[in-house]
PDB file of C-alpha atoms in Angstrom:
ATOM      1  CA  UNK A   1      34.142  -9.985 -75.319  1.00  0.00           C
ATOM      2  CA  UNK A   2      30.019  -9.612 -76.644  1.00  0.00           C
ATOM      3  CA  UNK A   3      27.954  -7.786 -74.879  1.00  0.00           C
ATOM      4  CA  UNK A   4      24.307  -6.887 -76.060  1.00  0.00           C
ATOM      5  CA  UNK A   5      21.200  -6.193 -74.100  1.00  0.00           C
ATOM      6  CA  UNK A   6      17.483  -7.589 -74.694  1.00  0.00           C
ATOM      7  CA  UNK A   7      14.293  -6.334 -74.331  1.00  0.00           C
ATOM      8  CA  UNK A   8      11.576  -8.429 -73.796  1.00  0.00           C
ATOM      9  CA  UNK A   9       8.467  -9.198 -72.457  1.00  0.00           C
ATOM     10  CA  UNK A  10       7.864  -7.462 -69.161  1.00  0.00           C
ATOM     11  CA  UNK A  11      10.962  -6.039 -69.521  1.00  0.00           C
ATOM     12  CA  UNK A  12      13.574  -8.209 -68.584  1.00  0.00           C
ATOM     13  CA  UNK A  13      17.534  -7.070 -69.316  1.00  0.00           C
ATOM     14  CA  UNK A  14      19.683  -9.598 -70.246  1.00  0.00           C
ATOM     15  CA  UNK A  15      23.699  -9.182 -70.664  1.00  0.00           C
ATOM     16  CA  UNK A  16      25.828 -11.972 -72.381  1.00  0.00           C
ATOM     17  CA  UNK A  17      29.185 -12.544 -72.017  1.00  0.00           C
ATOM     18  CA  UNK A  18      31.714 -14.752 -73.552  1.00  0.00           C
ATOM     19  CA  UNK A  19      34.948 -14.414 -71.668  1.00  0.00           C
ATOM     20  CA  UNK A  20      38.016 -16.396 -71.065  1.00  0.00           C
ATOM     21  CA  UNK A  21      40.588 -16.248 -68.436  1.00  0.00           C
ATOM     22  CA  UNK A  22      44.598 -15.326 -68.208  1.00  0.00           C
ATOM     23  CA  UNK A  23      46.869 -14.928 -65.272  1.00  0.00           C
ATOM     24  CA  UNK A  24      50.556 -14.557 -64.699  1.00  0.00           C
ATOM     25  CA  UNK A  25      52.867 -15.439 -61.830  1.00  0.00           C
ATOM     26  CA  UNK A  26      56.471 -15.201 -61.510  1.00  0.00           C
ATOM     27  CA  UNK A  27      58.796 -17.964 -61.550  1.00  0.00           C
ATOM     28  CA  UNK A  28      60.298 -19.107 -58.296  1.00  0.00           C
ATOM     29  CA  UNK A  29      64.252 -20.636 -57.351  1.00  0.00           C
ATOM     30  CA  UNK A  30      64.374 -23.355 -54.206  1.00  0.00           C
ATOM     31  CA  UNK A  31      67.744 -22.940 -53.159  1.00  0.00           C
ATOM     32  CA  UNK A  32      67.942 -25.771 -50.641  1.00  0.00           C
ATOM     33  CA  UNK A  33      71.587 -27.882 -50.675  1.00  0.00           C
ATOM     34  CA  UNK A  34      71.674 -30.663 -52.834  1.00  0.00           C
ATOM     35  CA  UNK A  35      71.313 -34.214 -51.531  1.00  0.00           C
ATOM     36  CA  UNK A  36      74.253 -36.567 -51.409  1.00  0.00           C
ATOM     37  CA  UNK A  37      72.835 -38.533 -54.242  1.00  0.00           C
ATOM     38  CA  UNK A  38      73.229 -35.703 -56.441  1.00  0.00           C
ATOM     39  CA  UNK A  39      69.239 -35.338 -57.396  1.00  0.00           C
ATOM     40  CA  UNK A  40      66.183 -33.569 -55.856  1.00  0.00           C
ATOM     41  CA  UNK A  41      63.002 -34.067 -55.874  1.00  0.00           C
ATOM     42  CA  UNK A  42      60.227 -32.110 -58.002  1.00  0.00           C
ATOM     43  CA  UNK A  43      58.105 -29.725 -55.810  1.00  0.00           C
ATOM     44  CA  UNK A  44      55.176 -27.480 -57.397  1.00  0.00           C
ATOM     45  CA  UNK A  45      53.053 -24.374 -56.513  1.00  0.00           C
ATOM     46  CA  UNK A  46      50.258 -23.924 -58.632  1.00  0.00           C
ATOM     47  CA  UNK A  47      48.706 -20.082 -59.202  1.00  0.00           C
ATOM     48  CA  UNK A  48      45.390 -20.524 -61.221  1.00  0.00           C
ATOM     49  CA  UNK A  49      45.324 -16.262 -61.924  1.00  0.00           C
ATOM     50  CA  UNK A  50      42.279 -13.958 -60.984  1.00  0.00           C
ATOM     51  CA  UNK A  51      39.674 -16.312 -62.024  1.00  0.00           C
ATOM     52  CA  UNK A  52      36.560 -13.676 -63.325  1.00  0.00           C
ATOM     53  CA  UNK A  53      35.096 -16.029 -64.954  1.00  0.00           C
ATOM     54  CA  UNK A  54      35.782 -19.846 -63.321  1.00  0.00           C
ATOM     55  CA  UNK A  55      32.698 -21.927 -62.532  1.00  0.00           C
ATOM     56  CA  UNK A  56      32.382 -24.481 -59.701  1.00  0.00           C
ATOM     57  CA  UNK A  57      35.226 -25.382 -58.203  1.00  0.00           C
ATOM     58  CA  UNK A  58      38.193 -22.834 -59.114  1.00  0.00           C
ATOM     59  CA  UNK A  59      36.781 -19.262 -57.681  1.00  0.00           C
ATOM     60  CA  UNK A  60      40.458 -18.468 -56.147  1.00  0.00           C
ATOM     61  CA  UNK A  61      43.693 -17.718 -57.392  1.00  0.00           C
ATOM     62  CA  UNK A  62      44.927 -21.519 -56.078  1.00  0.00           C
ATOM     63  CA  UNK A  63      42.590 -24.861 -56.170  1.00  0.00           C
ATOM     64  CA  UNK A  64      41.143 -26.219 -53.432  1.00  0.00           C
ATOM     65  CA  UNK A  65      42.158 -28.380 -50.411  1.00  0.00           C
ATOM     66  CA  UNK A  66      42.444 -32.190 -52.235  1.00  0.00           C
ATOM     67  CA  UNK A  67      42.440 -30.928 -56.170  1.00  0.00           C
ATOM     68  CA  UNK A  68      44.823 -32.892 -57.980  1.00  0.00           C
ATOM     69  CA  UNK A  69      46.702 -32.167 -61.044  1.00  0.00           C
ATOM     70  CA  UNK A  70      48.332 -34.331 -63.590  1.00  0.00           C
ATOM     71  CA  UNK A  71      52.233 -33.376 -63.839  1.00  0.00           C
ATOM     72  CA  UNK A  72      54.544 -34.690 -66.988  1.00  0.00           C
ATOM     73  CA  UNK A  73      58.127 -34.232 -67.056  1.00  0.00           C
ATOM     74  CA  UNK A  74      60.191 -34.564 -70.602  1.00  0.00           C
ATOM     75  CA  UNK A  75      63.976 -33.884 -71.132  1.00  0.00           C
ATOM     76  CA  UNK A  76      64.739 -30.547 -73.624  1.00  0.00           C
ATOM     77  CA  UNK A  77      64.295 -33.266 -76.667  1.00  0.00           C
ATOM     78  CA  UNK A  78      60.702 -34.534 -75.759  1.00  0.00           C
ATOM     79  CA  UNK A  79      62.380 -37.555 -74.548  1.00  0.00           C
ATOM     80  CA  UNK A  80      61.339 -39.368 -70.826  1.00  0.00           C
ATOM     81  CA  UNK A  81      63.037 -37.240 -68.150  1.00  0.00           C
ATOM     82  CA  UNK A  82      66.375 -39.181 -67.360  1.00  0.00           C
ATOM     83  CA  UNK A  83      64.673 -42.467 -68.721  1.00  0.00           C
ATOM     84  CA  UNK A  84      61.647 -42.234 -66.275  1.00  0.00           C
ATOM     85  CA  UNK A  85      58.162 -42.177 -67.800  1.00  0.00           C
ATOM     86  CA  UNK A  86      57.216 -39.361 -65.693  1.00  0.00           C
ATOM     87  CA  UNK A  87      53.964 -38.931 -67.670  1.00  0.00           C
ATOM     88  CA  UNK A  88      51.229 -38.393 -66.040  1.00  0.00           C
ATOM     89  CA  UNK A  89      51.941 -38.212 -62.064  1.00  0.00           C
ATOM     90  CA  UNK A  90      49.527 -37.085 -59.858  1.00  0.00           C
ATOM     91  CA  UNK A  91      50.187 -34.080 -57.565  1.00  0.00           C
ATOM     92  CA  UNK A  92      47.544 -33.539 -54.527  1.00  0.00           C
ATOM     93  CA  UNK A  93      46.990 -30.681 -52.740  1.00  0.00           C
ATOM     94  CA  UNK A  94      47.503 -29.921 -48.702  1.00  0.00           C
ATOM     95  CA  UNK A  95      47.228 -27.310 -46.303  1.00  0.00           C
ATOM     96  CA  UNK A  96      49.044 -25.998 -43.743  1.00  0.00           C
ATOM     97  CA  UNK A  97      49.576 -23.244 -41.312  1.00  0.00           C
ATOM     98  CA  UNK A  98      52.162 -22.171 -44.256  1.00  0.00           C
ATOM     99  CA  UNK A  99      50.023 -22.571 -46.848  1.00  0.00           C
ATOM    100  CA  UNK A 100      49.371 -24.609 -50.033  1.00  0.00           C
ATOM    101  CA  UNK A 101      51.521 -27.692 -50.451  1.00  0.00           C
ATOM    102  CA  UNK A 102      51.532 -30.181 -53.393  1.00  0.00           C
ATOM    103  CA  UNK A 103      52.252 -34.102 -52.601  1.00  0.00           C
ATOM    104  CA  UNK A 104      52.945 -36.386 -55.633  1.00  0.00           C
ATOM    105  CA  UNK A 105      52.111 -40.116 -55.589  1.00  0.00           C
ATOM    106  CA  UNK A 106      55.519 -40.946 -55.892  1.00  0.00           C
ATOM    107  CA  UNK A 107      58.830 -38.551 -56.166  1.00  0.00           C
ATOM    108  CA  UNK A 108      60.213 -36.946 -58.870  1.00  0.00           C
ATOM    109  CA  UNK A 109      63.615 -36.801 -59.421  1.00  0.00           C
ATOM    110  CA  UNK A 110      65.440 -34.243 -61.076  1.00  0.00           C
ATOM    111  CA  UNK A 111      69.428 -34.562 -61.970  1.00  0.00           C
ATOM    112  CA  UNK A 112      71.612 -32.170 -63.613  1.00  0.00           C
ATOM    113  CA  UNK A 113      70.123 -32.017 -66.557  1.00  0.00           C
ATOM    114  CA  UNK A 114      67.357 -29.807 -67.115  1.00  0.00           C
ATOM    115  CA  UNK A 115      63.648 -30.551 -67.623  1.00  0.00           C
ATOM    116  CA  UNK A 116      60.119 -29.290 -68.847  1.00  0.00           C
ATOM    117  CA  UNK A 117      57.125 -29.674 -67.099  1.00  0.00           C
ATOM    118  CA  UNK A 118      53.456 -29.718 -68.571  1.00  0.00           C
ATOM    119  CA  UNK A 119      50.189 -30.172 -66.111  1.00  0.00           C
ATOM    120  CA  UNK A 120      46.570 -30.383 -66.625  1.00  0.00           C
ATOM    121  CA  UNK A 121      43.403 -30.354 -63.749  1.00  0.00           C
ATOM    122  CA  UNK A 122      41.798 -32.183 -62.727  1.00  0.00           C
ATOM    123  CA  UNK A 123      44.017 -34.954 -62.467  1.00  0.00           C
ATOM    124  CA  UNK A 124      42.576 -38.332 -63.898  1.00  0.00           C
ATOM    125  CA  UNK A 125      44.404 -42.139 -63.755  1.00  0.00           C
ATOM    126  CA  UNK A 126      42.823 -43.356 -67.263  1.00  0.00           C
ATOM    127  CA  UNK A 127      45.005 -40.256 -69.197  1.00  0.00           C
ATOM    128  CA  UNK A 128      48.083 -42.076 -70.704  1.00  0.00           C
ATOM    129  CA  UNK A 129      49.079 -39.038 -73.440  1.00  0.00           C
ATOM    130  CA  UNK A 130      48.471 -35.630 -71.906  1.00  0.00           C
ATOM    131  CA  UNK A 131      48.393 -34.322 -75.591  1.00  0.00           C
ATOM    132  CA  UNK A 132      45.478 -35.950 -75.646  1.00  0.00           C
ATOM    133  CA  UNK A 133      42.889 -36.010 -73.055  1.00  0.00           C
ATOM    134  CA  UNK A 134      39.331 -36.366 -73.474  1.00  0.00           C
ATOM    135  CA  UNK A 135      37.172 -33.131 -71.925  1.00  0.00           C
ATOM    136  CA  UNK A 136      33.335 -32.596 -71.852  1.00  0.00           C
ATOM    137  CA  UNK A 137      30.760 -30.216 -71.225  1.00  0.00           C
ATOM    138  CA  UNK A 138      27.677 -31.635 -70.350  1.00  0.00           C
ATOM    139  CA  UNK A 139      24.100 -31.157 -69.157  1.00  0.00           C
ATOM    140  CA  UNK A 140      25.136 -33.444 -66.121  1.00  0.00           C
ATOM    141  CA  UNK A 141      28.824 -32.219 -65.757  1.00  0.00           C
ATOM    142  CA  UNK A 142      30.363 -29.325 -65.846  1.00  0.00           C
ATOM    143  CA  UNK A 143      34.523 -29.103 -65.018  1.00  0.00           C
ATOM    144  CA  UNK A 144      36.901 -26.187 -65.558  1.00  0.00           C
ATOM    145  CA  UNK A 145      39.418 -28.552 -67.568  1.00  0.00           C
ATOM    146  CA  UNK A 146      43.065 -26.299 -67.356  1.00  0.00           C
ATOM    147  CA  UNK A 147      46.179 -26.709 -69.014  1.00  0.00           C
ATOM    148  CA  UNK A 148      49.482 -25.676 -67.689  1.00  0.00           C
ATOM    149  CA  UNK A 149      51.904 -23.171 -69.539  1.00  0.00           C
ATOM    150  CA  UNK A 150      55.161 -25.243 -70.106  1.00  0.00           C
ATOM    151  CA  UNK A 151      57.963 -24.951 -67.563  1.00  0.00           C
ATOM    152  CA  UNK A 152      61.037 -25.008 -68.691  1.00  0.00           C
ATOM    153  CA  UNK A 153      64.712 -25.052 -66.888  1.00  0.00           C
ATOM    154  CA  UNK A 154      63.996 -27.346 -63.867  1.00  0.00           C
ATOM    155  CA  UNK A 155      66.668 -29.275 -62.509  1.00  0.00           C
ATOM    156  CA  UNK A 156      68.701 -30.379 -58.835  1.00  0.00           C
ATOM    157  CA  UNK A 157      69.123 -26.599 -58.094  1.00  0.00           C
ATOM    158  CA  UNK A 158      66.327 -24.935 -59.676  1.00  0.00           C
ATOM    159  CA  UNK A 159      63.679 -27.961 -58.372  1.00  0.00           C
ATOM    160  CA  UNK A 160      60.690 -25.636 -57.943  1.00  0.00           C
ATOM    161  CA  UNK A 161      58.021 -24.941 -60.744  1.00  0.00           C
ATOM    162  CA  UNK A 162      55.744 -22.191 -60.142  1.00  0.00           C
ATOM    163  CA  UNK A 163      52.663 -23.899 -62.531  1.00  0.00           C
ATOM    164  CA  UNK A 164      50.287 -21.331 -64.272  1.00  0.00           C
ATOM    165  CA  UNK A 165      47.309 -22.485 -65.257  1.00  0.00           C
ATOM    166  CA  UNK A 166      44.771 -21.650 -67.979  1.00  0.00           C
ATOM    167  CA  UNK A 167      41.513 -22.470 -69.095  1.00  0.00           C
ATOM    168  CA  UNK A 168      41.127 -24.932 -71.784  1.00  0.00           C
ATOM    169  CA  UNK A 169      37.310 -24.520 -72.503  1.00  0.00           C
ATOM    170  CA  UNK A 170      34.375 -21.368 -73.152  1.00  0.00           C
ATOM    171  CA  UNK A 171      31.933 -19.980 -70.456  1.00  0.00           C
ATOM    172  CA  UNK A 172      28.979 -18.301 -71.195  1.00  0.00           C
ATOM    173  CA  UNK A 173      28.108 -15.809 -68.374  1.00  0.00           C
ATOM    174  CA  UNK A 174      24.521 -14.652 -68.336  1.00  0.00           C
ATOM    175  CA  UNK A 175      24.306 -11.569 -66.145  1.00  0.00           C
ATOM    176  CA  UNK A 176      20.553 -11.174 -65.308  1.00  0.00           C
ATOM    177  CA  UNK A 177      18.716  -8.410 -63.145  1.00  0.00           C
ATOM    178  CA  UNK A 178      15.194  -7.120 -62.846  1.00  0.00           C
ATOM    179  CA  UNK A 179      13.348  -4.245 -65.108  1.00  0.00           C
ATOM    180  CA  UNK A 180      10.232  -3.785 -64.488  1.00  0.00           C
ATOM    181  CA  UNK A 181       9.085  -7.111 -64.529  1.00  0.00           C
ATOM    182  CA  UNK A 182       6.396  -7.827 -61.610  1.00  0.00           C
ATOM    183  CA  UNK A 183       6.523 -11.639 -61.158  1.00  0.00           C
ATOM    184  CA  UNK A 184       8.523 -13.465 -58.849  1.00  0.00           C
ATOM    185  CA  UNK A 185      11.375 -14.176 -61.677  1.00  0.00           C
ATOM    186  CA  UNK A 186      12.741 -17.183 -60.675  1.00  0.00           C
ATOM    187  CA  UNK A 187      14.579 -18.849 -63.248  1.00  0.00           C
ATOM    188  CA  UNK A 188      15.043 -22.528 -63.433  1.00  0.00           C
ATOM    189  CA  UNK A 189      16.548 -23.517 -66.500  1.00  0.00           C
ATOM    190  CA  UNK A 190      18.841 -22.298 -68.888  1.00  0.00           C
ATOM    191  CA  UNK A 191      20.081 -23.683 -71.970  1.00  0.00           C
ATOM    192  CA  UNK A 192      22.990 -22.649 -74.797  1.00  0.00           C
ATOM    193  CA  UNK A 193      23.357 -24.379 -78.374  1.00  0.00           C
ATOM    194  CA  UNK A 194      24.782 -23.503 -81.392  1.00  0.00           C
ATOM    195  CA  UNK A 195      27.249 -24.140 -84.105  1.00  0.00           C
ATOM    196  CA  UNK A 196      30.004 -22.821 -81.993  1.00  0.00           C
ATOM    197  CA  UNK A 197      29.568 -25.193 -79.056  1.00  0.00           C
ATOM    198  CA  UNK A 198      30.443 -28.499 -79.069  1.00  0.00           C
ATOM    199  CA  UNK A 199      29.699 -31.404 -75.855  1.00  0.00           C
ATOM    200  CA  UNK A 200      33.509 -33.271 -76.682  1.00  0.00           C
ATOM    201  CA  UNK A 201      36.925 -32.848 -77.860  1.00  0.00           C
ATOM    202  CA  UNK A 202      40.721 -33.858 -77.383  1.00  0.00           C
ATOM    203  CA  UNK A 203      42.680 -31.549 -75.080  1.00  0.00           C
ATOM    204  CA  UNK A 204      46.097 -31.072 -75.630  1.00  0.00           C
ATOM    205  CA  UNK A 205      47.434 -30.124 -72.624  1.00  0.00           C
ATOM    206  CA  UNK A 206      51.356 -29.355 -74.081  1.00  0.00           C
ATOM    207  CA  UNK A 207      49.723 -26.559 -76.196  1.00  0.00           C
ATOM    208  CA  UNK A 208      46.154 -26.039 -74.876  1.00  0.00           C
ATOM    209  CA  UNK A 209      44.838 -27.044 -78.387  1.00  0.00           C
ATOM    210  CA  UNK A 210      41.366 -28.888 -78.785  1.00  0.00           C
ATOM    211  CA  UNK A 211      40.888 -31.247 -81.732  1.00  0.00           C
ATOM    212  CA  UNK A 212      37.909 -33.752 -82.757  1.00  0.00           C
ATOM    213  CA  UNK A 213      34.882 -31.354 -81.391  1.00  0.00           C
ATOM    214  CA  UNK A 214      31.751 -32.862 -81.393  1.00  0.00           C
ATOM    215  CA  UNK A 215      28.869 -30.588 -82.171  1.00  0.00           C
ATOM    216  CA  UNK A 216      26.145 -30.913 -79.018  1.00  0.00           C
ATOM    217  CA  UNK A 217      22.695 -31.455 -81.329  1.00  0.00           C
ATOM    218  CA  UNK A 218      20.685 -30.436 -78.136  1.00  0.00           C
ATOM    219  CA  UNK A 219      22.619 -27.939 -76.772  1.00  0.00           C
ATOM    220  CA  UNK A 220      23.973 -27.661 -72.667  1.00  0.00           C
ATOM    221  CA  UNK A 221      21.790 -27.835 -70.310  1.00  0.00           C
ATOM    222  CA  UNK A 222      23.381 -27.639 -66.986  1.00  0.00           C
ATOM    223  CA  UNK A 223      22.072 -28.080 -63.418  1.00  0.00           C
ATOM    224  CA  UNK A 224      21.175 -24.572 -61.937  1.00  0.00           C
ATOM    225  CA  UNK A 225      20.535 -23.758 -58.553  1.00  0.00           C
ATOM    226  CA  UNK A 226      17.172 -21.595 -58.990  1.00  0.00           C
ATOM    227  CA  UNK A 227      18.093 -17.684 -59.822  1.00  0.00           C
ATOM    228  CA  UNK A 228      15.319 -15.206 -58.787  1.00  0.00           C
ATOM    229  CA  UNK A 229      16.606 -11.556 -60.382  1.00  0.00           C
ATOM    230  CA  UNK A 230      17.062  -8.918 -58.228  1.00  0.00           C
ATOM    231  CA  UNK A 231      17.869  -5.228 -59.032  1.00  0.00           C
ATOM    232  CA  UNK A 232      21.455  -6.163 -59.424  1.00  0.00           C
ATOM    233  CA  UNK A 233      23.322  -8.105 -61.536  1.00  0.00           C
ATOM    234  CA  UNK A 234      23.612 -11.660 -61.009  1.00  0.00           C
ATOM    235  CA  UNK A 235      25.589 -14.159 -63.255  1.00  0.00           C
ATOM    236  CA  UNK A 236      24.494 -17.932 -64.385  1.00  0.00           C
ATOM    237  CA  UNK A 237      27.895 -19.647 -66.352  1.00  0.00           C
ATOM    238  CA  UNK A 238      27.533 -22.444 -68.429  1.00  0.00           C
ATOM    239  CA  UNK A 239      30.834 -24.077 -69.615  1.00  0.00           C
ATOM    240  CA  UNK A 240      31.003 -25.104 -72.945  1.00  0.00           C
ATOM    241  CA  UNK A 241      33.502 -26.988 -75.651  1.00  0.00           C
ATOM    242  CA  UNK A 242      34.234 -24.093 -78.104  1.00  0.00           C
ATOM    243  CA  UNK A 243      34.332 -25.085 -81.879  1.00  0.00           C
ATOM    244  CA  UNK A 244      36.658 -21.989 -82.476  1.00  0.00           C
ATOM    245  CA  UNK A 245      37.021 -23.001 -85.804  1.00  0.00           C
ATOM    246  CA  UNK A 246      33.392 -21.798 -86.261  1.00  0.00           C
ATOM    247  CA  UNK A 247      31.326 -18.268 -86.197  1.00  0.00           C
ATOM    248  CA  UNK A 248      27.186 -18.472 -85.675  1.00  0.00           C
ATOM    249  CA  UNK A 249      25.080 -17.194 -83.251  1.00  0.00           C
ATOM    250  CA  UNK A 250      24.002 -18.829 -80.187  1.00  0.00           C
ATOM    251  CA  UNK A 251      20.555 -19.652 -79.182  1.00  0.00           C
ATOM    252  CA  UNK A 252      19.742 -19.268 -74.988  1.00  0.00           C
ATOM    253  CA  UNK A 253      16.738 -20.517 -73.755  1.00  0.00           C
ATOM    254  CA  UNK A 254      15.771 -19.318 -70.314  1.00  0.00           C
ATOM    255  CA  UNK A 255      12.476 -20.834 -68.556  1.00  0.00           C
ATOM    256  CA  UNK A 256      11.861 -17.949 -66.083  1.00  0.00           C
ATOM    257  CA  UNK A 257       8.439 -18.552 -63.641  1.00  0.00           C
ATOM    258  CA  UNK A 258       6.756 -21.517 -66.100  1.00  0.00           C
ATOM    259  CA  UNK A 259       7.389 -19.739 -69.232  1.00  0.00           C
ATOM    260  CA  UNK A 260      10.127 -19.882 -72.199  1.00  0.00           C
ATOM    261  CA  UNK A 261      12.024 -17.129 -73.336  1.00  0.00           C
ATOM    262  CA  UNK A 262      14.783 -17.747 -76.508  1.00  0.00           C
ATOM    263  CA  UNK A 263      17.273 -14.856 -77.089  1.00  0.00           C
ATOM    264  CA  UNK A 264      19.882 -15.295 -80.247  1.00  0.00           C
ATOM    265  CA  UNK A 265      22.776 -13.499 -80.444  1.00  0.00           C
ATOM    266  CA  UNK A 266      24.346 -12.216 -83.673  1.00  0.00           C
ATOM    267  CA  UNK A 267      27.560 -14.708 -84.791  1.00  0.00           C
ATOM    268  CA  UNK A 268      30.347 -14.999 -82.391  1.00  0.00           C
ATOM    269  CA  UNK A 269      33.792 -17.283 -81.929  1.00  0.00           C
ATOM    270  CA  UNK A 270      34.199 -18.647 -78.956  1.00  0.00           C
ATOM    271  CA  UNK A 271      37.739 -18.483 -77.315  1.00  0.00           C
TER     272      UNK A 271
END
């Protein structure tokens, strides 16, 4: 966690933040009867933690109505699950008067023999490997990619995984408030670039490992809705592709009424 303060023109205080998230949830047992067949099928609940720090869609400890995850099941060797290439099935999720309910695209079956489970969000049809998905942070897009801690010992009577989630990327918080600054202060752009941040990478999703960053030349320029500062604290996030490999500062550039205003802060790793 970085945290410095800047004094500039008209006297405008600035806080920076680099943050990432963690959560914990306890495992769950379905104890329903098995079914004549011998096998039941997979069901889910997915706990995203106290999300400080999320941006855009995940503000909640659960995802919204309609998110979908990508699930894959493997046998305790790596293998496919019972022979089934249960590798990247998509789970949607419902509610109800009971609350959050997960419904896959087609069942998963689990036998006697016991199974781990890896997920990622959001959910997308092209992923064929979920050790390697492709992630971005963009000036157009930005997604709160997670990655699911690894589930282990599910099978016909333990057919429940509680799914924790965690982030796979960076966010930048800028936490912004008046001083004595006299103009309106509305700010309409902000901007983060550095050796630290990269636009691209490979997500791993069975280990929440990136690989093959790609340095963003210009920076990340996201789509703000206009910020005018107050007396209080108010926060502008910008997620990012951390190059943790790498310690520099990182350059902002916040356009505040018409004019341009660059802070740098000293080196930092991004988690």
């Amino acid at each position: 966690h970085y945290i410095m303060r800047i004094y500039r023109n008209k006297t405008v205080m600035i806080a920076i933040g680099l943050m990432a998230a963690s959560c914990a949830y306890p495992d769950e047992v379905l104890k329903d009867d098995l079914t004549p067949d011998g096998e039941k099928p997979l069901k889910v609940a997915v706990n995203t933690g106290k999300a400080e720090i999320t941006k855009s869609l995940i503000t909640t400890h659960s995802l919204a109505d309609g998110s979908e995850i990508g699930i894959a099941l493997y046998d305790a060797d790596g293998n496919d699950y019972n022979g089934h290439p249960y590798k990247n099935v998509c789970f949607t999720a419902g509610l109800s008067d009971d609350g959050q309910y997960w419904t896959p695209e087609r069942d998963v079956m689990l036998s006697s023999e016991k199974a781990e489970l890896y997920a990622y969000y959001p959910y997308s049809g092209t992923v064929n490997d979920i050790s390697s998905i492709p992630v971005s942070a963009s000036s157009d897009v930005q997604t709160d990619y997670m990655y699911a801690q690894k589930v282990s010992g599910l099978y016909n009577k333990q057919p429940e995984a509680s799914i924790i989630m965690k982030h796979a990327l960076s966010a930048i918080r800028l936490s912004v408030k008046r001083g004595s600054y006299t103009g309106e202060g509305k700010i309409t752009k902000v901007s983060v670039k550095g050796d630290v941040i990269a636009s691209e990478a490979m997500l791993d999703a069975m280990t929440g490992r990136l690989s093959g960053a790609i340095p963003s030349e210009n920076g990340i320029c996201p789509p703000i809705d206009p910020v005018s500062i107050m007396t209080e604290y108010q926060n502008i996030e910008i997620i990012v592709v951390p190059i943790i490999e790498n310690k520099s500062p990182i350059e902002i550039n916040i356009e505040m009424d018409g004019e341009a205003y660059t802070i740098t802060t000293d080196e930092v790793t991004l988690q």
